[in-house]
DNA sequence: GCCTGGATTGTCT
DNA sequence: GACAATCCAGGCA
């Protein structure tokens, strides 16, 4: 299976264009990997995004070049992983909400405290399974490093379900969640 | 400096 | 179906 790292140009487009095309791509973290099946788009022109109020120490990575990882900590116990998209300075990102395990399933189950099922079907869970935390903020997913985004030749699903985003309190009506049906 | 709220999850009823 | 757990960033005094 030919596996190549996703090009930065692919990600340096509008989050609403990149988000549905990320479905089917594979996120690799060391020995573990998972295929992206659910994402949400966030842009600085809508209040649900962390970047809405402009750059801050936490969100400055979202305003940088596309292809970097933005990890934030929420609710005191969960991490969520985003891929920075758009042009330099746009403040856009695509939240990775769910994966299907491809490699390293055993290690993921170990990190998930032995639970073998539902390893990566939520934004907080996939970060735990892939051992992503705040220290991974700013990692370049296009550089072919330990944590990277790859295309294994699988095309995006022919049918993509679009729904409003989950778990937010602002701009709740924007249909910016993209899901690959099972 | 202090106070508030959050792009969630797991567990209990 | 409802709620508690728990820490950090951002806003405001």
PDB file of C-alpha atoms (C1' of nucleotides) in Angstrom:
ATOM      1  CA  UNK A   1       0.000   0.000   0.000  1.00  0.00           C
ATOM      2  CA  UNK A   2       1.627   3.221  -1.158  1.00  0.00           C
ATOM      3  CA  UNK A   3       1.648   5.703   1.673  1.00  0.00           C
ATOM      4  CA  UNK A   4       2.603   9.287   1.065  1.00  0.00           C
ATOM      5  CA  UNK A   5       2.516  12.288   3.349  1.00  0.00           C
ATOM      6  CA  UNK A   6      -0.247  14.760   2.563  1.00  0.00           C
ATOM      7  CA  UNK A   7       1.077  17.866   0.812  1.00  0.00           C
ATOM      8  CA  UNK A   8       0.870  21.235   2.510  1.00  0.00           C
ATOM      9  CA  UNK A   9      -0.902  22.742  -0.509  1.00  0.00           C
ATOM     10  CA  UNK A  10      -3.749  20.262   0.065  1.00  0.00           C
ATOM     11  CA  UNK A  11      -4.273  21.730   3.520  1.00  0.00           C
ATOM     12  CA  UNK A  12      -3.609  25.365   2.619  1.00  0.00           C
ATOM     13  CA  UNK A  13      -7.152  25.831   1.343  1.00  0.00           C
ATOM     14  CA  UNK A  14     -10.385  26.882   3.001  1.00  0.00           C
ATOM     15  CA  UNK A  15     -11.291  24.694   5.984  1.00  0.00           C
ATOM     16  CA  UNK A  16     -14.705  24.032   4.459  1.00  0.00           C
ATOM     17  CA  UNK A  17     -13.021  22.577   1.364  1.00  0.00           C
ATOM     18  CA  UNK A  18     -10.323  20.643   3.198  1.00  0.00           C
ATOM     19  CA  UNK A  19     -12.568  19.139   5.892  1.00  0.00           C
ATOM     20  CA  UNK A  20     -14.614  16.758   3.700  1.00  0.00           C
ATOM     21  CA  UNK A  21     -11.495  15.775   1.730  1.00  0.00           C
ATOM     22  CA  UNK A  22      -9.703  14.778   4.933  1.00  0.00           C
ATOM     23  CA  UNK A  23     -12.149  11.902   5.328  1.00  0.00           C
ATOM     24  CA  UNK A  24     -10.294   8.740   4.347  1.00  0.00           C
ATOM     25  CA  UNK A  25      -6.848  10.154   5.103  1.00  0.00           C
ATOM     26  CA  UNK A  26      -4.780   8.454   7.800  1.00  0.00           C
ATOM     27  CA  UNK A  27      -3.369  10.066  10.934  1.00  0.00           C
ATOM     28  CA  UNK A  28      -0.163   8.377  12.056  1.00  0.00           C
ATOM     29  CA  UNK A  29       1.333   8.722  15.534  1.00  0.00           C
ATOM     30  CA  UNK A  30       4.374   6.533  16.065  1.00  0.00           C
ATOM     31  CA  UNK A  31       3.268   2.875  15.887  1.00  0.00           C
ATOM     32  CA  UNK A  32      -0.416   3.823  15.833  1.00  0.00           C
ATOM     33  CA  UNK A  33      -2.555   5.021  12.938  1.00  0.00           C
ATOM     34  CA  UNK A  34      -6.223   5.657  12.277  1.00  0.00           C
ATOM     35  CA  UNK A  35      -8.346   6.578   9.270  1.00  0.00           C
ATOM     36  CA  UNK A  36     -10.247   9.850   9.635  1.00  0.00           C
ATOM     37  CA  UNK A  37     -14.019   9.331   9.517  1.00  0.00           C
ATOM     38  CA  UNK A  38     -15.402  12.437  11.211  1.00  0.00           C
ATOM     39  CA  UNK A  39     -14.222  16.079  11.209  1.00  0.00           C
ATOM     40  CA  UNK A  40     -15.481  19.577  11.930  1.00  0.00           C
ATOM     41  CA  UNK A  41     -14.381  22.862  10.345  1.00  0.00           C
ATOM     42  CA  UNK A  42     -13.597  25.952  12.429  1.00  0.00           C
ATOM     43  CA  UNK A  43     -12.848  29.413  11.067  1.00  0.00           C
ATOM     44  CA  UNK A  44     -11.978  32.726  12.698  1.00  0.00           C
ATOM     45  CA  UNK A  45     -15.104  34.374  11.232  1.00  0.00           C
ATOM     46  CA  UNK A  46     -17.531  32.415  13.421  1.00  0.00           C
ATOM     47  CA  UNK A  47     -17.754  32.647  17.232  1.00  0.00           C
ATOM     48  CA  UNK A  48     -17.457  28.922  17.970  1.00  0.00           C
ATOM     49  CA  UNK A  49     -13.821  28.920  16.872  1.00  0.00           C
ATOM     50  CA  UNK A  50     -11.019  29.486  19.372  1.00  0.00           C
ATOM     51  CA  UNK A  51      -9.476  31.849  16.850  1.00  0.00           C
ATOM     52  CA  UNK A  52     -12.598  34.058  16.671  1.00  0.00           C
ATOM     53  CA  UNK A  53     -11.182  36.771  18.945  1.00  0.00           C
ATOM     54  CA  UNK A  54      -7.853  36.884  17.170  1.00  0.00           C
ATOM     55  CA  UNK A  55      -4.497  35.313  17.918  1.00  0.00           C
ATOM     56  CA  UNK A  56      -3.661  34.448  21.534  1.00  0.00           C
ATOM     57  CA  UNK A  57      -0.760  32.442  22.934  1.00  0.00           C
ATOM     58  CA  UNK A  58      -2.874  29.304  22.666  1.00  0.00           C
ATOM     59  CA  UNK A  59      -4.377  29.893  19.241  1.00  0.00           C
ATOM     60  CA  UNK A  60      -1.440  31.467  17.444  1.00  0.00           C
ATOM     61  CA  UNK A  61      -0.680  28.100  15.882  1.00  0.00           C
ATOM     62  CA  UNK A  62      -4.050  28.291  14.095  1.00  0.00           C
ATOM     63  CA  UNK A  63      -2.919  31.530  12.465  1.00  0.00           C
ATOM     64  CA  UNK A  64       0.324  30.002  11.245  1.00  0.00           C
ATOM     65  CA  UNK A  65       0.954  27.985   8.075  1.00  0.00           C
ATOM     66  CA  UNK A  66      -1.301  25.026   7.234  1.00  0.00           C
ATOM     67  CA  UNK A  67      -0.283  21.486   8.058  1.00  0.00           C
ATOM     68  CA  UNK A  68       0.503  21.947  11.725  1.00  0.00           C
ATOM     69  CA  UNK A  69      -1.216  20.233  14.622  1.00  0.00           C
ATOM     70  CA  UNK A  70      -3.250  22.268  17.125  1.00  0.00           C
ATOM     71  CA  UNK A  71      -4.013  20.391  20.335  1.00  0.00           C
ATOM     72  CA  UNK A  72      -6.039  21.997  23.107  1.00  0.00           C
ATOM     73  CA  UNK A  73      -7.058  20.864  26.564  1.00  0.00           C
ATOM     74  CA  UNK A  74     -10.688  21.048  27.637  1.00  0.00           C
ATOM     75  CA  UNK A  75     -12.982  20.129  30.514  1.00  0.00           C
ATOM     76  CA  UNK A  76      -9.979  19.487  32.704  1.00  0.00           C
ATOM     77  CA  UNK A  77      -9.304  16.038  31.278  1.00  0.00           C
ATOM     78  CA  UNK A  78      -9.553  15.845  27.517  1.00  0.00           C
ATOM     79  CA  UNK A  79      -7.376  16.798  24.576  1.00  0.00           C
ATOM     80  CA  UNK A  80      -8.670  17.525  21.083  1.00  0.00           C
ATOM     81  CA  UNK A  81      -6.574  17.495  17.915  1.00  0.00           C
ATOM     82  CA  UNK A  82      -6.971  19.886  14.989  1.00  0.00           C
ATOM     83  CA  UNK A  83      -5.210  20.255  11.665  1.00  0.00           C
ATOM     84  CA  UNK A  84      -4.413  23.872  10.772  1.00  0.00           C
ATOM     85  CA  UNK A  85      -5.719  24.777   7.313  1.00  0.00           C
ATOM     86  CA  UNK A  86      -6.073  27.846   5.101  1.00  0.00           C
ATOM     87  CA  UNK A  87      -3.502  30.469   4.222  1.00  0.00           C
ATOM     88  CA  UNK A  88      -0.945  31.827   6.687  1.00  0.00           C
ATOM     89  CA  UNK A  89      -2.866  34.155   9.012  1.00  0.00           C
ATOM     90  CA  UNK A  90      -6.360  32.783   8.344  1.00  0.00           C
ATOM     91  CA  UNK A  91      -6.834  31.203  11.752  1.00  0.00           C
ATOM     92  CA  UNK A  92      -8.596  28.127  10.429  1.00  0.00           C
ATOM     93  CA  UNK A  93      -8.488  24.524  11.607  1.00  0.00           C
ATOM     94  CA  UNK A  94     -10.254  21.223  11.126  1.00  0.00           C
ATOM     95  CA  UNK A  95     -11.101  19.284  14.292  1.00  0.00           C
ATOM     96  CA  UNK A  96     -10.519  15.542  14.092  1.00  0.00           C
ATOM     97  CA  UNK A  97     -13.508  13.985  15.851  1.00  0.00           C
ATOM     98  CA  UNK A  98     -13.242  10.285  15.033  1.00  0.00           C
ATOM     99  CA  UNK A  99     -10.943   7.685  13.454  1.00  0.00           C
ATOM    100  CA  UNK A 100     -11.089   3.989  12.741  1.00  0.00           C
ATOM    101  CA  UNK A 101      -7.970   2.174  14.001  1.00  0.00           C
ATOM    102  CA  UNK A 102      -5.585   1.072  11.254  1.00  0.00           C
ATOM    103  CA  UNK A 103      -2.392   0.174  13.116  1.00  0.00           C
ATOM    104  CA  UNK A 104      -1.319  -0.200  16.734  1.00  0.00           C
ATOM    105  CA  UNK A 105      -4.708  -1.243  17.978  1.00  0.00           C
ATOM    106  CA  UNK A 106      -3.246  -3.079  20.969  1.00  0.00           C
ATOM    107  CA  UNK A 107      -1.232  -0.095  22.094  1.00  0.00           C
ATOM    108  CA  UNK A 108      -4.291   2.113  21.743  1.00  0.00           C
ATOM    109  CA  UNK A 109      -6.338  -0.261  23.900  1.00  0.00           C
ATOM    110  CA  UNK A 110      -3.555  -0.191  26.490  1.00  0.00           C
ATOM    111  CA  UNK A 111      -3.584   3.617  26.545  1.00  0.00           C
ATOM    112  CA  UNK A 112      -7.363   3.517  26.814  1.00  0.00           C
ATOM    113  CA  UNK A 113      -7.042   1.527  30.040  1.00  0.00           C
ATOM    114  CA  UNK A 114      -7.701  -1.826  28.449  1.00  0.00           C
ATOM    115  CA  UNK A 115     -10.909  -0.991  26.677  1.00  0.00           C
ATOM    116  CA  UNK A 116     -10.729  -2.707  23.304  1.00  0.00           C
ATOM    117  CA  UNK A 117     -13.800  -1.064  21.806  1.00  0.00           C
ATOM    118  CA  UNK A 118     -14.572   2.566  21.047  1.00  0.00           C
ATOM    119  CA  UNK A 119     -10.882   3.396  20.900  1.00  0.00           C
ATOM    120  CA  UNK A 120     -11.035   6.471  18.694  1.00  0.00           C
ATOM    121  CA  UNK A 121     -14.688   7.404  18.209  1.00  0.00           C
ATOM    122  CA  UNK A 122     -14.515  10.786  19.919  1.00  0.00           C
ATOM    123  CA  UNK A 123     -12.191  13.804  19.845  1.00  0.00           C
ATOM    124  CA  UNK A 124     -10.952  13.218  23.393  1.00  0.00           C
ATOM    125  CA  UNK A 125     -10.592   9.484  22.905  1.00  0.00           C
ATOM    126  CA  UNK A 126      -8.577   9.628  19.711  1.00  0.00           C
ATOM    127  CA  UNK A 127      -6.052  11.914  21.394  1.00  0.00           C
ATOM    128  CA  UNK A 128      -5.698   9.463  24.257  1.00  0.00           C
ATOM    129  CA  UNK A 129      -5.376   6.493  21.902  1.00  0.00           C
ATOM    130  CA  UNK A 130      -2.714   8.228  19.791  1.00  0.00           C
ATOM    131  CA  UNK A 131      -1.013   9.750  22.868  1.00  0.00           C
ATOM    132  CA  UNK A 132      -1.496  13.309  21.637  1.00  0.00           C
ATOM    133  CA  UNK A 133      -1.276  16.097  24.188  1.00  0.00           C
ATOM    134  CA  UNK A 134      -0.376  19.771  24.455  1.00  0.00           C
ATOM    135  CA  UNK A 135       3.257  19.008  23.678  1.00  0.00           C
ATOM    136  CA  UNK A 136       2.187  18.050  20.147  1.00  0.00           C
ATOM    137  CA  UNK A 137       0.804  21.494  19.378  1.00  0.00           C
ATOM    138  CA  UNK A 138       2.818  22.904  16.495  1.00  0.00           C
ATOM    139  CA  UNK A 139       3.977  19.553  15.128  1.00  0.00           C
ATOM    140  CA  UNK A 140       4.274  19.664  11.340  1.00  0.00           C
ATOM    141  CA  UNK A 141       2.087  16.908   9.890  1.00  0.00           C
ATOM    142  CA  UNK A 142       3.597  17.415   6.435  1.00  0.00           C
ATOM    143  CA  UNK A 143       7.218  16.915   7.489  1.00  0.00           C
ATOM    144  CA  UNK A 144       7.100  13.111   7.627  1.00  0.00           C
ATOM    145  CA  UNK A 145       7.955  13.031  11.330  1.00  0.00           C
ATOM    146  CA  UNK A 146       6.692  10.793  14.096  1.00  0.00           C
ATOM    147  CA  UNK A 147       3.232  12.334  13.883  1.00  0.00           C
ATOM    148  CA  UNK A 148       2.045  12.855  10.338  1.00  0.00           C
ATOM    149  CA  UNK A 149      -0.922  12.861   7.993  1.00  0.00           C
ATOM    150  CA  UNK A 150      -0.740  10.375   5.138  1.00  0.00           C
ATOM    151  CA  UNK A 151      -2.754   9.342   2.091  1.00  0.00           C
ATOM    152  CA  UNK A 152      -2.701   5.592   1.508  1.00  0.00           C
ATOM    153  CA  UNK A 153      -4.539   5.849  -1.780  1.00  0.00           C
ATOM    154  CA  UNK A 154      -8.014   5.470  -0.358  1.00  0.00           C
ATOM    155  CA  UNK A 155     -10.265   8.085  -1.969  1.00  0.00           C
ATOM    156  CA  UNK A 156     -12.686  10.143   0.146  1.00  0.00           C
ATOM    157  CA  UNK A 157     -16.035   8.409   0.607  1.00  0.00           C
ATOM    158  CA  UNK A 158     -18.472   8.944  -2.256  1.00  0.00           C
ATOM    159  CA  UNK A 159     -21.187   9.846   0.225  1.00  0.00           C
ATOM    160  CA  UNK A 160     -20.430  12.366   2.956  1.00  0.00           C
ATOM    161  CA  UNK A 161     -22.954  13.260   5.640  1.00  0.00           C
ATOM    162  CA  UNK A 162     -23.043  16.940   6.604  1.00  0.00           C
ATOM    163  CA  UNK A 163     -24.521  18.009   9.957  1.00  0.00           C
ATOM    164  CA  UNK A 164     -24.258  20.834  12.484  1.00  0.00           C
ATOM    165  CA  UNK A 165     -21.302  20.615  14.833  1.00  0.00           C
ATOM    166  CA  UNK A 166     -21.392  18.821  18.162  1.00  0.00           C
ATOM    167  CA  UNK A 167     -20.838  20.090  21.679  1.00  0.00           C
ATOM    168  CA  UNK A 168     -20.575  23.801  20.960  1.00  0.00           C
ATOM    169  CA  UNK A 169     -22.666  26.685  22.291  1.00  0.00           C
ATOM    170  CA  UNK A 170     -22.118  29.251  19.525  1.00  0.00           C
ATOM    171  CA  UNK A 171     -22.893  29.157  15.800  1.00  0.00           C
ATOM    172  CA  UNK A 172     -24.623  25.856  16.477  1.00  0.00           C
ATOM    173  CA  UNK A 173     -26.502  25.914  13.191  1.00  0.00           C
ATOM    174  CA  UNK A 174     -23.544  25.943  10.808  1.00  0.00           C
ATOM    175  CA  UNK A 175     -23.476  22.559   9.015  1.00  0.00           C
ATOM    176  CA  UNK A 176     -19.717  22.244   9.285  1.00  0.00           C
ATOM    177  CA  UNK A 177     -19.432  18.670  10.543  1.00  0.00           C
ATOM    178  CA  UNK A 178     -18.495  16.049   7.962  1.00  0.00           C
ATOM    179  CA  UNK A 179     -18.957  12.338   8.596  1.00  0.00           C
ATOM    180  CA  UNK A 180     -18.082   9.287   6.513  1.00  0.00           C
ATOM    181  CA  UNK A 181     -21.001   6.846   6.756  1.00  0.00           C
ATOM    182  CA  UNK A 182     -20.070   3.307   7.916  1.00  0.00           C
TER     183      UNK A 182
ATOM    184  C1'  DG B   1      -4.832  38.664  40.006  1.00  0.00           C
ATOM    185  C1'  DC B   2      -9.446  36.415  40.202  1.00  0.00           C
ATOM    186  C1'  DC B   3     -13.407  34.421  37.925  1.00  0.00           C
ATOM    187  C1'  DT B   4     -15.821  32.029  34.381  1.00  0.00           C
ATOM    188  C1'  DG B   5     -16.650  28.748  30.955  1.00  0.00           C
ATOM    189  C1'  DG B   6     -15.424  25.036  27.769  1.00  0.00           C
ATOM    190  C1'  DA B   7     -14.802  21.948  20.094  1.00  0.00           C
ATOM    191  C1'  DT B   8     -15.908  15.854  26.357  1.00  0.00           C
ATOM    192  C1'  DT B   9     -16.363  11.462  28.536  1.00  0.00           C
ATOM    193  C1'  DG B  10     -17.645   7.988  31.749  1.00  0.00           C
ATOM    194  C1'  DT B  11     -20.633   6.562  35.163  1.00  0.00           C
ATOM    195  C1'  DC B  12     -24.809   6.527  37.740  1.00  0.00           C
ATOM    196  C1'  DT B  13     -30.022   6.391  38.043  1.00  0.00           C
TER     197       DT B  13
ATOM    198  C1'  DG C   1     -31.128  10.492  30.123  1.00  0.00           C
ATOM    199  C1'  DA C   2     -28.592  13.345  33.428  1.00  0.00           C
ATOM    200  C1'  DC C   3     -24.526  14.944  35.831  1.00  0.00           C
ATOM    201  C1'  DA C   4     -20.002  15.210  37.916  1.00  0.00           C
ATOM    202  C1'  DA C   5     -14.998  15.371  37.119  1.00  0.00           C
ATOM    203  C1'  DT C   6     -11.176  18.747  36.674  1.00  0.00           C
ATOM    204  C1'  DC C   7      -7.519  22.229  34.600  1.00  0.00           C
ATOM    205  C1'  DC C   8      -6.330  25.868  31.635  1.00  0.00           C
ATOM    206  C1'  DA C   9      -7.021  30.041  28.731  1.00  0.00           C
ATOM    207  C1'  DG C  10      -9.166  34.275  28.166  1.00  0.00           C
ATOM    208  C1'  DG C  11     -11.644  38.265  29.822  1.00  0.00           C
ATOM    209  C1'  DC C  12     -12.228  41.745  33.062  1.00  0.00           C
ATOM    210  C1'  DA C  13     -11.462  44.382  37.481  1.00  0.00           C
TER     211       DA C  13
END
